[in-house]
Amino acid sequence: MTLRVGLTYNLKRKVEDDGLPEDFYAEFDDESTVNAIASALRKGGCRVIKIEADEDAYAKLRRYRPDIVFNIAEGLRGESRESHIPAMLEMLGIPYTGSNPATLAICLDKAMTHKVLSACGIPSPKFQVFKRPGEELSGELNFPLVVKPLLEGSSKGIRSSSLVKDEESLRRQVSWVIKTYRQPAIVEEFMPGREFTVGLIGNEEPVVLPIVEICLERLPSGASPIYSYEAKWVWDTPENPLEIFECPAKIPGDLKREIEEIAIKTFKVLNCRDVCRIDMRLDSEGVPRVLEVNPLPGLIPDPKAHSCLPEAARAAGFTYDELICTILWQALKRYGLQGLFKGKHLVKIP
Ligand SMILES: Nc1ncnc2c1ncn2[C@@H]1O[C@H](COP(=O)(O)OP(=O)(O)O)[C@@H](O)[C@H]1O
Ligand SMILES: [Mg+2]
């Protein structure tokens, strides 16, 4: 019997509507990523059914009823958009890779994530949510601050100007975020130390992949030391790569262990499944604080595109096909469906 795997995704489109910001589709995937995942799954002996996660997704899933879905859909719209496909799959009783609707919805909301983490003793930056531009800044927060849209990823709405050092630029940036992205802004204390991102694969005892350092001192001079939209998508292109990653990060053993421990604890507290990537930065005391949690991490196959999780997997000796099949395998194992998979030679974490 051949395992029938549905592949759910949202495709990047060109921004044509003048009312939309240029980074509107930043979180969606290119066809090349969808095709690379499909090809990896086929090499693992699966039959792949591509299902674009549009408004007809439910009908398609119901009609095709795959044995399992490999989900990378970021969701069309709304504040729980990443949960939509998993919620439909749950309703239809179809297994799927990755986290459940609750985890995806919490992690998309950066303030909610901080609240859950701090309730569980995991350090994250002090923050305040602004629903309106004129709200008073809490006396608990000290400049410099970072202003971000509350419910985005891929550095959408995060520019060099998002690092603000005074009240006037804070107001300007908060107004811009609220107006452009039609959602609240989260304002956080700026963590001035080194930045790391940590990939994990698995479930009960997730395996931590080699830590990636984002070397912000390699940004063009004059840029704010943040991994902004410009840094991810404008100054770094496959044609003209900006070598900003160091993987494995060159760090002392005790810091490495501390980062790994925080990553595993964060993964467990938020009930992440199969795969996740956690962004962290050191505060002024050198303590790692969790900036955000990505239960649907980017999976761009081209090494020149600098996609963090594939980069970490490569450093661990995985090919791209092995990364994809290993993620699928973790989900199959959770559902007790391992027996159906013919690509065990591509599984790197049993
Ligand atoms: N509180 C903060 N302190 C320091 N840098 C930050 C902070 N918040 C965000 N950044 C910078 O902005 C980048 C993007 O922010 P992040 O919260 O990871 O959003 P996204 O979901 O868009 O990746 C981070 O990689 C980091 O460089
Ligand atoms: Mg991030």
CSV table of C-alpha atoms and ligand atoms in Angstrom, one decimal:
chain,number,residue,atom,x,y,z
A,1,MET,CA,0.0,0.0,0.0
A,2,THR,CA,1.3,3.5,-0.9
A,3,LEU,CA,1.0,6.2,1.8
A,4,ARG,CA,-1.1,9.0,0.4
A,5,VAL,CA,0.3,12.3,1.7
A,6,GLY,CA,-1.6,15.6,1.3
A,7,LEU,CA,0.6,18.7,1.1
A,8,THR,CA,-1.1,21.8,2.2
A,9,TYR,CA,0.4,25.2,1.5
A,10,ASN,CA,-0.3,28.9,0.6
A,11,LEU,CA,1.5,30.2,-2.4
A,12,LYS,CA,3.3,33.5,-2.5
A,13,ARG,CA,1.7,36.0,-4.9
A,14,LYS,CA,2.8,39.3,-6.4
A,15,VAL,CA,1.4,42.3,-4.5
A,16,GLU,CA,-0.7,44.0,-7.0
A,17,ASP,CA,-3.2,45.9,-4.8
A,18,ASP,CA,-1.8,49.3,-4.0
A,19,GLY,CA,-3.4,49.2,-0.6
A,20,LEU,CA,-1.2,46.2,0.5
A,21,PRO,CA,2.3,46.5,2.0
A,22,GLU,CA,5.1,45.0,-0.2
A,23,ASP,CA,5.7,42.2,2.4
A,24,PHE,CA,2.0,41.2,2.5
A,25,TYR,CA,2.7,37.6,1.3
A,26,ALA,CA,6.1,37.3,3.0
A,27,GLU,CA,5.0,34.3,5.0
A,28,PHE,CA,3.7,32.3,2.1
A,29,ASP,CA,5.8,29.8,0.1
A,30,ASP,CA,7.2,29.8,-3.4
A,31,GLU,CA,6.2,27.0,-5.7
A,32,SER,CA,9.8,25.8,-5.6
A,33,THR,CA,9.5,25.0,-1.9
A,34,VAL,CA,6.2,23.2,-2.3
A,35,ASN,CA,7.8,21.2,-5.2
A,36,ALA,CA,10.9,20.3,-3.2
A,37,ILE,CA,8.8,19.0,-0.3
A,38,ALA,CA,6.6,17.0,-2.7
A,39,SER,CA,9.7,15.5,-4.4
A,40,ALA,CA,11.2,14.6,-1.0
A,41,LEU,CA,8.0,12.8,0.0
A,42,ARG,CA,8.0,11.0,-3.3
A,43,LYS,CA,11.5,9.8,-2.7
A,44,GLY,CA,10.2,8.5,0.6
A,45,GLY,CA,7.8,6.3,-1.4
A,46,CYS,CA,4.7,8.4,-0.8
A,47,ARG,CA,2.0,9.5,-3.3
A,48,VAL,CA,1.7,13.3,-2.9
A,49,ILE,CA,-1.6,15.2,-3.4
A,50,LYS,CA,-0.9,19.0,-3.4
A,51,ILE,CA,-3.7,20.9,-1.8
A,52,GLU,CA,-3.6,24.7,-1.9
A,53,ALA,CA,-4.9,26.0,1.4
A,54,ASP,CA,-7.5,28.3,-0.2
A,55,GLU,CA,-11.2,28.7,0.6
A,56,ASP,CA,-11.9,25.3,-1.1
A,57,ALA,CA,-9.4,23.5,1.1
A,58,TYR,CA,-12.0,21.8,3.3
A,59,ALA,CA,-13.8,20.3,0.3
A,60,LYS,CA,-10.6,19.1,-1.2
A,61,LEU,CA,-9.4,17.5,2.0
A,62,ARG,CA,-12.7,15.8,2.5
A,63,ARG,CA,-12.8,14.5,-1.1
A,64,TYR,CA,-9.2,13.2,-1.2
A,65,ARG,CA,-8.9,12.0,2.4
A,66,PRO,CA,-5.1,11.6,2.4
A,67,ASP,CA,-3.7,9.2,5.0
A,68,ILE,CA,-1.8,12.1,6.5
A,69,VAL,CA,-1.2,15.8,5.6
A,70,PHE,CA,2.2,17.5,5.5
A,71,ASN,CA,1.2,21.0,6.5
A,72,ILE,CA,3.1,24.1,5.7
A,73,ALA,CA,0.0,26.3,5.2
A,74,GLU,CA,0.4,29.7,6.9
A,75,GLY,CA,-3.4,30.4,6.5
A,76,LEU,CA,-5.2,32.9,4.3
A,77,ARG,CA,-6.3,35.5,6.9
A,78,GLY,CA,-7.3,36.1,10.4
A,79,GLU,CA,-5.6,36.0,13.8
A,80,SER,CA,-5.7,32.2,14.1
A,81,ARG,CA,-5.0,31.6,10.4
A,82,GLU,CA,-2.2,29.1,11.0
A,83,SER,CA,-4.7,26.9,12.9
A,84,HIS,CA,-7.3,26.8,10.1
A,85,ILE,CA,-6.0,23.8,8.2
A,86,PRO,CA,-5.1,21.7,11.3
A,87,ALA,CA,-8.6,22.5,12.7
A,88,MET,CA,-10.2,21.3,9.5
A,89,LEU,CA,-8.0,18.1,9.6
A,90,GLU,CA,-8.9,17.5,13.2
A,91,MET,CA,-12.6,17.7,12.3
A,92,LEU,CA,-12.2,15.3,9.4
A,93,GLY,CA,-10.1,12.9,11.5
A,94,ILE,CA,-7.1,13.2,9.1
A,95,PRO,CA,-3.6,13.1,10.8
A,96,TYR,CA,-1.2,15.9,10.0
A,97,THR,CA,2.4,17.0,10.7
A,98,GLY,CA,3.2,19.7,13.2
A,99,SER,CA,1.5,21.4,16.0
A,100,ASN,CA,-2.2,21.5,16.8
A,101,PRO,CA,-4.6,24.5,16.4
A,102,ALA,CA,-4.1,25.8,19.9
A,103,THR,CA,-0.3,25.9,19.8
A,104,LEU,CA,-0.3,27.5,16.3
A,105,ALA,CA,-2.7,30.2,17.4
A,106,ILE,CA,-0.8,31.0,20.6
A,107,CYS,CA,2.6,31.1,18.8
A,108,LEU,CA,1.3,33.4,16.1
A,109,ASP,CA,0.4,35.9,18.9
A,110,LYS,CA,3.7,37.2,20.3
A,111,ALA,CA,2.1,38.6,23.4
A,112,MET,CA,0.2,35.4,24.2
A,113,THR,CA,3.4,33.5,23.7
A,114,HIS,CA,5.3,35.7,26.2
A,115,LYS,CA,2.5,35.3,28.8
A,116,VAL,CA,2.5,31.5,28.5
A,117,LEU,CA,6.3,31.4,28.7
A,118,SER,CA,6.7,33.8,31.6
A,119,ALA,CA,4.0,31.9,33.5
A,120,CYS,CA,6.2,28.8,33.1
A,121,GLY,CA,9.4,30.6,34.2
A,122,ILE,CA,10.9,30.9,30.7
A,123,PRO,CA,12.6,34.3,30.2
A,124,SER,CA,11.2,36.5,27.4
A,125,PRO,CA,11.4,40.3,26.9
A,126,LYS,CA,9.1,42.7,28.8
A,127,PHE,CA,6.4,43.9,26.4
A,128,GLN,CA,3.3,46.1,25.9
A,129,VAL,CA,0.6,45.7,23.3
A,130,PHE,CA,-0.7,48.9,21.6
A,131,LYS,CA,-4.2,48.7,20.1
A,132,ARG,CA,-4.2,52.4,19.4
A,133,PRO,CA,-1.2,54.7,18.6
A,134,GLY,CA,-1.9,57.1,21.4
A,135,GLU,CA,-1.8,54.7,24.3
A,136,GLU,CA,0.5,55.6,27.2
A,137,LEU,CA,3.9,53.8,27.4
A,138,SER,CA,4.2,51.8,30.6
A,139,GLY,CA,6.8,53.0,33.0
A,140,GLU,CA,8.1,49.4,33.2
A,141,LEU,CA,9.6,49.5,29.7
A,142,ASN,CA,12.9,51.2,29.0
A,143,PHE,CA,14.3,52.4,25.6
A,144,PRO,CA,15.5,51.1,23.3
A,145,LEU,CA,12.4,49.3,22.2
A,146,VAL,CA,11.4,47.1,19.3
A,147,VAL,CA,8.0,47.6,17.6
A,148,LYS,CA,6.5,44.7,15.7
A,149,PRO,CA,3.1,43.7,14.4
A,150,LEU,CA,1.5,41.4,17.0
A,151,LEU,CA,0.5,38.6,14.7
A,152,GLU,CA,3.0,38.2,11.9
A,153,GLY,CA,6.2,36.3,11.0
A,154,SER,CA,9.0,36.3,8.4
A,155,SER,CA,9.9,39.8,9.8
A,156,LYS,CA,6.7,41.3,8.2
A,157,GLY,CA,6.5,44.8,9.5
A,158,ILE,CA,9.9,44.7,11.0
A,159,ARG,CA,12.3,47.2,9.4
A,160,SER,CA,15.5,48.9,10.5
A,161,SER,CA,13.3,51.7,11.8
A,162,SER,CA,11.5,49.2,14.2
A,163,LEU,CA,14.3,49.7,16.7
A,164,VAL,CA,13.3,52.9,18.4
A,165,LYS,CA,15.3,55.0,20.9
A,166,ASP,CA,12.8,57.8,21.8
A,167,GLU,CA,9.1,58.5,22.3
A,168,GLU,CA,8.8,60.2,18.9
A,169,SER,CA,10.1,57.3,16.8
A,170,LEU,CA,8.1,54.9,19.0
A,171,ARG,CA,4.9,56.8,18.1
A,172,ARG,CA,5.7,56.9,14.5
A,173,GLN,CA,6.5,53.2,14.3
A,174,VAL,CA,3.5,52.1,16.4
A,175,SER,CA,1.1,54.1,14.1
A,176,TRP,CA,2.7,52.7,11.0
A,177,VAL,CA,2.3,49.1,12.2
A,178,ILE,CA,-1.3,49.5,13.3
A,179,LYS,CA,-2.3,51.3,10.1
A,180,THR,CA,-0.3,49.2,7.6
A,181,TYR,CA,-0.9,45.8,9.1
A,182,ARG,CA,-4.4,46.5,10.5
A,183,GLN,CA,-3.6,44.9,13.9
A,184,PRO,CA,-2.1,45.8,17.2
A,185,ALA,CA,1.6,46.5,17.7
A,186,ILE,CA,3.7,44.7,20.3
A,187,VAL,CA,6.5,46.8,21.8
A,188,GLU,CA,9.3,44.9,23.5
A,189,GLU,CA,12.4,45.9,25.3
A,190,PHE,CA,15.4,45.5,23.0
A,191,MET,CA,17.6,42.6,23.8
A,192,PRO,CA,21.1,43.9,22.9
A,193,GLY,CA,23.0,40.6,22.9
A,194,ARG,CA,23.8,37.8,20.4
A,195,GLU,CA,20.9,36.3,18.5
A,196,PHE,CA,20.3,32.5,18.0
A,197,THR,CA,17.7,30.4,16.5
A,198,VAL,CA,17.2,26.8,17.5
A,199,GLY,CA,15.5,24.1,15.5
A,200,LEU,CA,14.0,21.0,17.2
A,201,ILE,CA,12.6,17.8,15.8
A,202,GLY,CA,10.6,15.1,17.6
A,203,ASN,CA,8.1,14.9,20.4
A,204,GLU,CA,8.6,13.5,23.9
A,205,GLU,CA,12.3,14.0,23.8
A,206,PRO,CA,12.8,16.5,20.9
A,207,VAL,CA,16.3,16.6,19.3
A,208,VAL,CA,17.9,20.0,19.2
A,209,LEU,CA,19.6,20.7,15.9
A,210,PRO,CA,22.9,22.7,15.8
A,211,ILE,CA,22.3,26.2,17.0
A,212,VAL,CA,22.3,28.9,14.3
A,213,GLU,CA,23.7,32.3,15.3
A,214,ILE,CA,22.4,35.3,13.4
A,215,CYS,CA,25.5,37.5,13.1
A,216,LEU,CA,23.9,41.0,13.1
A,217,GLU,CA,27.3,42.7,12.9
A,218,ARG,CA,27.5,41.4,9.3
A,219,LEU,CA,24.5,43.6,8.3
A,220,PRO,CA,25.3,46.6,6.0
A,221,SER,CA,26.7,49.5,8.1
A,222,GLY,CA,24.1,51.8,9.5
A,223,ALA,CA,21.5,49.1,9.7
A,224,SER,CA,19.9,48.5,13.1
A,225,PRO,CA,21.1,45.3,14.8
A,226,ILE,CA,17.9,43.4,14.2
A,227,TYR,CA,17.0,40.6,11.7
A,228,SER,CA,14.6,42.8,9.8
A,229,TYR,CA,12.6,42.3,6.7
A,230,GLU,CA,15.3,44.1,4.7
A,231,ALA,CA,17.9,41.7,6.3
A,232,LYS,CA,15.9,38.6,5.5
A,233,TRP,CA,14.5,39.4,2.0
A,234,VAL,CA,16.1,42.6,0.5
A,235,TRP,CA,19.8,42.6,1.5
A,236,ASP,CA,20.1,38.8,1.3
A,237,THR,CA,19.1,37.2,-2.0
A,238,PRO,CA,20.2,33.9,-3.6
A,239,GLU,CA,21.9,36.0,-6.4
A,240,ASN,CA,23.7,38.1,-3.8
A,241,PRO,CA,23.8,36.2,-0.5
A,242,LEU,CA,24.5,38.0,2.8
A,243,GLU,CA,26.4,35.4,4.9
A,244,ILE,CA,24.8,36.2,8.2
A,245,PHE,CA,24.5,32.7,9.7
A,246,GLU,CA,27.0,30.8,11.8
A,247,CYS,CA,26.1,27.2,12.3
A,248,PRO,CA,26.9,25.6,14.6
A,249,ALA,CA,27.2,28.8,16.6
A,250,LYS,CA,30.6,29.4,18.2
A,251,ILE,CA,29.6,29.6,21.8
A,252,PRO,CA,30.9,28.3,25.1
A,253,GLY,CA,29.5,24.9,26.3
A,254,ASP,CA,27.6,26.3,29.2
A,255,LEU,CA,25.7,28.8,27.0
A,256,LYS,CA,25.0,26.1,24.5
A,257,ARG,CA,23.5,23.9,27.2
A,258,GLU,CA,21.5,26.8,28.6
A,259,ILE,CA,20.1,27.6,25.1
A,260,GLU,CA,19.2,24.0,24.5
A,261,GLU,CA,17.5,23.6,27.8
A,262,ILE,CA,15.4,26.7,27.2
A,263,ALA,CA,14.5,25.5,23.7
A,264,ILE,CA,13.4,22.1,25.0
A,265,LYS,CA,11.4,23.6,27.8
A,266,THR,CA,9.7,26.1,25.5
A,267,PHE,CA,8.9,23.3,23.0
A,268,LYS,CA,7.2,21.2,25.8
A,269,VAL,CA,5.4,24.1,27.5
A,270,LEU,CA,3.8,25.1,24.2
A,271,ASN,CA,3.0,21.5,23.3
A,272,CYS,CA,4.9,21.8,20.0
A,273,ARG,CA,4.9,18.7,17.8
A,274,ASP,CA,7.3,17.2,15.3
A,275,VAL,CA,9.2,20.4,14.4
A,276,CYS,CA,9.7,23.9,15.7
A,277,ARG,CA,12.2,26.8,15.6
A,278,ILE,CA,12.7,29.1,18.5
A,279,ASP,CA,14.3,32.5,18.2
A,280,MET,CA,16.3,33.8,21.2
A,281,ARG,CA,18.5,36.7,22.1
A,282,LEU,CA,20.8,37.5,25.0
A,283,ASP,CA,19.7,40.3,27.3
A,284,SER,CA,22.1,42.9,28.8
A,285,GLU,CA,23.1,40.3,31.4
A,286,GLY,CA,23.8,37.6,28.9
A,287,VAL,CA,20.7,35.6,29.7
A,288,PRO,CA,18.9,34.0,26.7
A,289,ARG,CA,15.3,35.2,26.3
A,290,VAL,CA,12.8,33.7,23.9
A,291,LEU,CA,11.7,36.3,21.3
A,292,GLU,CA,9.2,34.0,19.5
A,293,VAL,CA,8.3,30.4,18.7
A,294,ASN,CA,7.8,29.2,15.1
A,295,PRO,CA,5.9,25.9,15.0
A,296,LEU,CA,5.7,26.3,11.1
A,297,PRO,CA,9.3,27.2,10.4
A,298,GLY,CA,10.3,28.1,6.8
A,299,LEU,CA,11.6,25.2,4.8
A,300,ILE,CA,13.2,26.9,1.7
A,301,PRO,CA,15.4,24.2,0.0
A,302,ASP,CA,18.0,26.4,-1.7
A,303,PRO,CA,21.0,26.8,0.7
A,304,LYS,CA,21.6,30.3,-0.8
A,305,ALA,CA,18.2,31.4,0.5
A,306,HIS,CA,19.3,31.1,4.1
A,307,SER,CA,16.3,29.4,5.6
A,308,CYS,CA,17.2,28.8,9.3
A,309,LEU,CA,15.8,25.3,9.9
A,310,PRO,CA,17.2,23.7,6.7
A,311,GLU,CA,20.5,25.4,7.5
A,312,ALA,CA,20.6,23.8,11.0
A,313,ALA,CA,19.5,20.4,9.5
A,314,ARG,CA,22.3,20.6,6.9
A,315,ALA,CA,24.8,21.3,9.7
A,316,ALA,CA,23.5,18.2,11.4
A,317,GLY,CA,24.2,16.2,8.2
A,318,PHE,CA,20.7,16.0,6.9
A,319,THR,CA,19.9,16.3,3.2
A,320,TYR,CA,16.8,18.3,2.4
A,321,ASP,CA,14.9,15.1,1.6
A,322,GLU,CA,16.0,13.6,4.9
A,323,LEU,CA,14.7,16.7,6.8
A,324,ILE,CA,11.3,16.4,5.2
A,325,CYS,CA,11.0,12.7,5.6
A,326,THR,CA,12.1,12.9,9.2
A,327,ILE,CA,9.4,15.5,10.0
A,328,LEU,CA,6.8,13.3,8.4
A,329,TRP,CA,8.2,10.3,10.3
A,330,GLN,CA,7.8,12.1,13.6
A,331,ALA,CA,4.1,12.7,12.8
A,332,LEU,CA,3.5,9.1,11.6
A,333,LYS,CA,5.1,7.8,14.8
A,334,ARG,CA,2.7,9.9,16.9
A,335,TYR,CA,-0.3,8.5,15.2
A,336,GLY,CA,1.1,4.9,15.2
A,337,LEU,CA,1.3,4.9,11.4
A,338,GLN,CA,5.0,4.2,10.9
A,339,GLY,CA,4.3,0.9,9.3
A,340,LEU,CA,2.9,2.6,6.2
A,341,PHE,CA,6.1,4.5,5.4
A,342,LYS,CA,8.5,3.1,2.8
A,343,GLY,CA,11.2,5.8,3.1
A,344,LYS,CA,12.8,4.8,6.4
A,345,HIS,CA,16.2,5.1,4.8
A,346,LEU,CA,15.6,8.9,4.7
A,347,VAL,CA,14.7,9.2,8.4
A,348,LYS,CA,17.5,10.6,10.5
A,349,ILE,CA,15.8,10.7,13.9
A,350,PRO,CA,14.1,7.5,14.7
B,1,LIG,N1,12.8,42.3,21.8
B,1,LIG,C1,13.7,42.2,20.9
B,1,LIG,N2,15.0,42.5,21.2
B,1,LIG,C2,16.0,42.5,20.2
B,1,LIG,N3,15.7,42.1,18.9
B,1,LIG,C3,14.5,41.8,18.6
B,1,LIG,C4,13.4,41.8,19.5
B,1,LIG,N4,12.3,41.4,18.9
B,1,LIG,C5,12.6,41.2,17.6
B,1,LIG,N5,13.9,41.4,17.4
B,1,LIG,C6,14.7,41.3,16.1
B,1,LIG,O1,13.7,41.3,15.1
B,1,LIG,C7,13.8,40.0,14.4
B,1,LIG,C8,12.4,39.5,14.1
B,1,LIG,O2,11.6,39.5,15.2
B,1,LIG,P1,10.7,38.2,15.6
B,1,LIG,O3,10.1,38.4,16.9
B,1,LIG,O4,11.6,36.9,15.5
B,1,LIG,O5,9.6,38.2,14.4
B,1,LIG,P2,9.3,37.3,13.2
B,1,LIG,O6,8.1,36.5,13.6
B,1,LIG,O7,8.9,38.3,12.1
B,1,LIG,O8,10.5,36.5,12.9
B,1,LIG,C9,14.5,39.1,15.4
B,1,LIG,O9,15.1,38.0,14.7
B,1,LIG,C10,15.4,40.0,16.1
B,1,LIG,O10,16.6,40.3,15.3
B,2,MG,MG,11.6,35.3,14.1
